[in-house]
Tab-separated table of C-alpha atoms and ligand atoms in Angstrom:
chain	number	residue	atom	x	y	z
S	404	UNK	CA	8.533	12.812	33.696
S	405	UNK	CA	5.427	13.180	36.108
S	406	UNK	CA	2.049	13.963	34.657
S	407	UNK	CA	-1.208	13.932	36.336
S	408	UNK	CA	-4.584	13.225	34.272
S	409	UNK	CA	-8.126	11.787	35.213
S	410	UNK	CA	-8.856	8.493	33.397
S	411	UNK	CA	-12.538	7.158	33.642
S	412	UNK	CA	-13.498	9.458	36.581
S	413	UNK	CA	-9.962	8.466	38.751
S	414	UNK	CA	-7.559	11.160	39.138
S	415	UNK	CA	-3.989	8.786	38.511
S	416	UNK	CA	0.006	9.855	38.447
S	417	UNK	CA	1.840	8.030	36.271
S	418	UNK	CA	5.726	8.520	35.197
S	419	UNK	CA	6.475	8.397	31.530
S	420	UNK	CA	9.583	9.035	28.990
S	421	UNK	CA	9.160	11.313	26.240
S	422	UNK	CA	8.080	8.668	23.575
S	423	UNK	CA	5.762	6.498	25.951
S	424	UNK	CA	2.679	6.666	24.037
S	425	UNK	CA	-0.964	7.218	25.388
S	426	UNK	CA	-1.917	4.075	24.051
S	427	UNK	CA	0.701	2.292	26.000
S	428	UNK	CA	0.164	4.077	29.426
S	429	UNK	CA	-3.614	3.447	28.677
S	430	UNK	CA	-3.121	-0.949	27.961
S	431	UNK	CA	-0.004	-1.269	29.783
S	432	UNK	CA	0.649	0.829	32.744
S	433	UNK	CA	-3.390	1.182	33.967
S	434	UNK	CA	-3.941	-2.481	32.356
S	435	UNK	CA	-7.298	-0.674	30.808
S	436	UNK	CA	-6.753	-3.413	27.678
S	437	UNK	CA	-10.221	-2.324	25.984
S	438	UNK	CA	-8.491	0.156	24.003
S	439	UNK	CA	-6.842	-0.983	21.446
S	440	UNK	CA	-3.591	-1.358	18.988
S	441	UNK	CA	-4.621	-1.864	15.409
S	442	UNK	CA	-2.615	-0.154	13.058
S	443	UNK	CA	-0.778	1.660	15.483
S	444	UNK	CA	-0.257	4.862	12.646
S	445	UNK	CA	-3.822	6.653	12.894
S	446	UNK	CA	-5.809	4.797	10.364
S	447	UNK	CA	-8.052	1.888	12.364
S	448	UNK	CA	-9.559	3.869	14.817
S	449	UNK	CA	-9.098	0.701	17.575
S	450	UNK	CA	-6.771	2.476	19.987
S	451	UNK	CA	-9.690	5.378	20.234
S	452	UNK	CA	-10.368	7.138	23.551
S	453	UNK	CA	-11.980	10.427	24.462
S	454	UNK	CA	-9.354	13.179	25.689
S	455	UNK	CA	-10.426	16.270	26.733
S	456	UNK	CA	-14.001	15.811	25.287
S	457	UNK	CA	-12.527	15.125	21.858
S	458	UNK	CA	-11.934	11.894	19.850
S	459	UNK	CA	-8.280	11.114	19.732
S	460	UNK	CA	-6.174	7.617	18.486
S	461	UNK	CA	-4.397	7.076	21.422
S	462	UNK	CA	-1.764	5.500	19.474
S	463	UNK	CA	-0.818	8.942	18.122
S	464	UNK	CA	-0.351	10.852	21.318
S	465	UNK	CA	2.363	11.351	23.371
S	466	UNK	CA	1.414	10.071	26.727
S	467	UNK	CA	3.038	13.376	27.817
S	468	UNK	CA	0.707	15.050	25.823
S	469	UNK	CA	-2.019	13.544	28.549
S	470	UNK	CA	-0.935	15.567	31.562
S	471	UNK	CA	-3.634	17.686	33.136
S	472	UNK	CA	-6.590	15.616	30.548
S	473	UNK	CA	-9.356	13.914	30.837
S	474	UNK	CA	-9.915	10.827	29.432
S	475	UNK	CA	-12.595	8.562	28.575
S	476	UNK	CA	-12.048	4.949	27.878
S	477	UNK	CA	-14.195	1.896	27.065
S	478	UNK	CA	-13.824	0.873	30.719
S	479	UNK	CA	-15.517	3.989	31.455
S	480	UNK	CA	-18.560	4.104	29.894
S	481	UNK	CA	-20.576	1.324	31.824
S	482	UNK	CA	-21.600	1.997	35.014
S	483	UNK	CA	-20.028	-0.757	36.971
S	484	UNK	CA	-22.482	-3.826	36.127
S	485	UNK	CA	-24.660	-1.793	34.030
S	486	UNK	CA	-23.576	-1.403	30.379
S	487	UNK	CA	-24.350	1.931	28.222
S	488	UNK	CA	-27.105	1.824	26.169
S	489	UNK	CA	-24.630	2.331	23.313
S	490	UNK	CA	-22.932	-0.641	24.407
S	491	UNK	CA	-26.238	-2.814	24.777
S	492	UNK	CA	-27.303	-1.177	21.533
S	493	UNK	CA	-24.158	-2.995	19.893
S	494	UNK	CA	-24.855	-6.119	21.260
S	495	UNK	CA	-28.507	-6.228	20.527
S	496	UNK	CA	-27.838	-4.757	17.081
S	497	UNK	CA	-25.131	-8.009	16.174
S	498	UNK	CA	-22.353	-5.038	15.231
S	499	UNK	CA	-19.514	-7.002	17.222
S	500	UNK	CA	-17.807	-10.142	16.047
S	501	UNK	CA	-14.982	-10.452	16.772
S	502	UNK	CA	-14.860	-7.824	18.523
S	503	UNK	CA	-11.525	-5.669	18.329
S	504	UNK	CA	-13.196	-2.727	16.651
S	505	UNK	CA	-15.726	-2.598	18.861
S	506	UNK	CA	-13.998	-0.453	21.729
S	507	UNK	CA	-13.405	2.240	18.938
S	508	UNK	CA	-16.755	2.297	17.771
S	509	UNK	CA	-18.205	3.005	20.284
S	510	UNK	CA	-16.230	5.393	22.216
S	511	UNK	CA	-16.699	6.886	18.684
S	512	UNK	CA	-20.620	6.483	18.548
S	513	UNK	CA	-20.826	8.179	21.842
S	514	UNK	CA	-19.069	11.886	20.413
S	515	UNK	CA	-21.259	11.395	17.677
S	516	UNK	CA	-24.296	11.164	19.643
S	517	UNK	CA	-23.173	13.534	22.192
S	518	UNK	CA	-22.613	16.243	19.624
S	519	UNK	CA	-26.017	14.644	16.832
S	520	UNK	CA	-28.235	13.021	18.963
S	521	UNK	CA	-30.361	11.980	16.094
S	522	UNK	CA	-28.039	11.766	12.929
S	523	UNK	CA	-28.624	10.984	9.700
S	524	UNK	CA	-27.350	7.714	7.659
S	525	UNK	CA	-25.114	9.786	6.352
S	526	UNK	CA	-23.830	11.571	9.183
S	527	UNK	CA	-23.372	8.471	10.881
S	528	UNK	CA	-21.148	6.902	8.296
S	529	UNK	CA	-18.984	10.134	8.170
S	530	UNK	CA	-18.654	10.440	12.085
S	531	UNK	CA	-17.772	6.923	11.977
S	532	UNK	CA	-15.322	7.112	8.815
S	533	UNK	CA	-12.013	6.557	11.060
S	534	UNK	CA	-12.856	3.221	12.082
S	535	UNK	CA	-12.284	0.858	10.038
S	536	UNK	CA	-13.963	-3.380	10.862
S	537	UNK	CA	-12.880	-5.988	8.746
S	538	UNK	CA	-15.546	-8.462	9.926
S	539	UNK	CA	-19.222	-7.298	10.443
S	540	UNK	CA	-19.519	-5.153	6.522
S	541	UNK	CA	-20.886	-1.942	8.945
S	542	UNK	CA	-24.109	-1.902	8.056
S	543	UNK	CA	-24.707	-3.216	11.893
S	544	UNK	CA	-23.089	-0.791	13.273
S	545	UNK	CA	-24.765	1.795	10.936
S	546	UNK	CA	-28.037	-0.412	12.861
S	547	UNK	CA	-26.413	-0.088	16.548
S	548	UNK	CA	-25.984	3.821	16.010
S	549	UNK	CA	-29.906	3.858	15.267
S	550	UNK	CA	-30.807	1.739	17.832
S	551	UNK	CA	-28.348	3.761	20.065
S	552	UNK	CA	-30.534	6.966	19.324
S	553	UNK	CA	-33.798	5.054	20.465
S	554	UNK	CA	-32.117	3.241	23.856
S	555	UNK	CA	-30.101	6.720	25.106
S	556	UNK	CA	-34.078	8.212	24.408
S	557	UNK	CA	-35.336	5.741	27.004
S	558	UNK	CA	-32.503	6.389	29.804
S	559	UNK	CA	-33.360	9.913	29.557
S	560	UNK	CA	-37.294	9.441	29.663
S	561	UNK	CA	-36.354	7.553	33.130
S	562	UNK	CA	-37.293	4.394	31.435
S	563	UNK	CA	-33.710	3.206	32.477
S	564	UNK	CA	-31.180	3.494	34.558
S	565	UNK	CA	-29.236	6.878	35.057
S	566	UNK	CA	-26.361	7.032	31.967
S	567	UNK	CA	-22.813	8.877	31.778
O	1101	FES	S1	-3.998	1.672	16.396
O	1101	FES	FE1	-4.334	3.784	16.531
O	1101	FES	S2	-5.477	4.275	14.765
O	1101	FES	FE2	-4.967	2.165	14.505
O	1102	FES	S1	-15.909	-6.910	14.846
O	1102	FES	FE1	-13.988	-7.719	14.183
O	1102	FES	S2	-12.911	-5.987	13.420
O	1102	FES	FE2	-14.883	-5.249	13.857
């Protein structure tokens, strides 16, 4: 079947059966590999995008499911050389290793912020409780949230470039 959706800002057509999966239109049809395919059953959070201003694993919905959305991928978020501050916030903070999480966190980080621009430690660990890292122990990430806060301040003050 025919469905129509907006990925990253692009308005795209793409043909899919009825058990293509979002995660698999997203990595293999529009070859947007940040996403990605942990578990593959709803529990790692790797395969997370933003549909429809909501945080969804893309590994549980039907690609289908995707006509008429509006999606938000890792590929999205910088603005063509420049990187979000939530991704330089990551980077600066030493929360990626090796790196596979990393798409999921912060596509994750982002709704949190959008919706708590200034959460609390414990706020952060629950909006972040459906991604799981095996390598970094979280407590960098829990540091690249914080320093996400500070950095997204500083693009809004003008002190940076313009941000999604
Ligand atoms: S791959 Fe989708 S939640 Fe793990
Ligand atoms: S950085 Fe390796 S799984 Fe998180």
């Amino acid at each position: 079947m025919k469905i129509n959706f907006t990925i990253n800002g692009i308005e795209r057509e793409c043909n899919v059966n009825s058990t293509t999966r979002l995660l698999d239109l997203i990595r293999d049809d529009l070859n947007l590999t940040g996403t990605k395919e942990g578990c593959g059953k709803g529990e790692c959070g790797a395969c997370t995008v933003i549909m429809n201003d909501k945080i969804v694993a893309s590994c549980l919905v039907l690609a289908y499911e995707a006509d008429g959305a509006d999606i938000v991928t890792i590929e999205g978020l910088s603005n063509k050389e420049i990187l979000h501050p939530i991704q330089e916030a990551y980077i600066e903070a030493g929360a990626v290793q090796c790196g596979f999480c990393t798409p999921g966190f912060i596509l994750t980080t982002k709704k949190l912020l959008d919706e708590i621009p200034n959460p609390t430690e414990e706020e952060i660990k629950r909006g972040l409780s459906g991604n799981i890292c095996r390598c970094t122990g979280y407590q960098k990430i829990i540091d690249a949230v914080r320093l996400s806060v500070i950095k997204i301040a500083e693009y809004k003050r003008g002190e940076k470039v313009e941000i999604k």
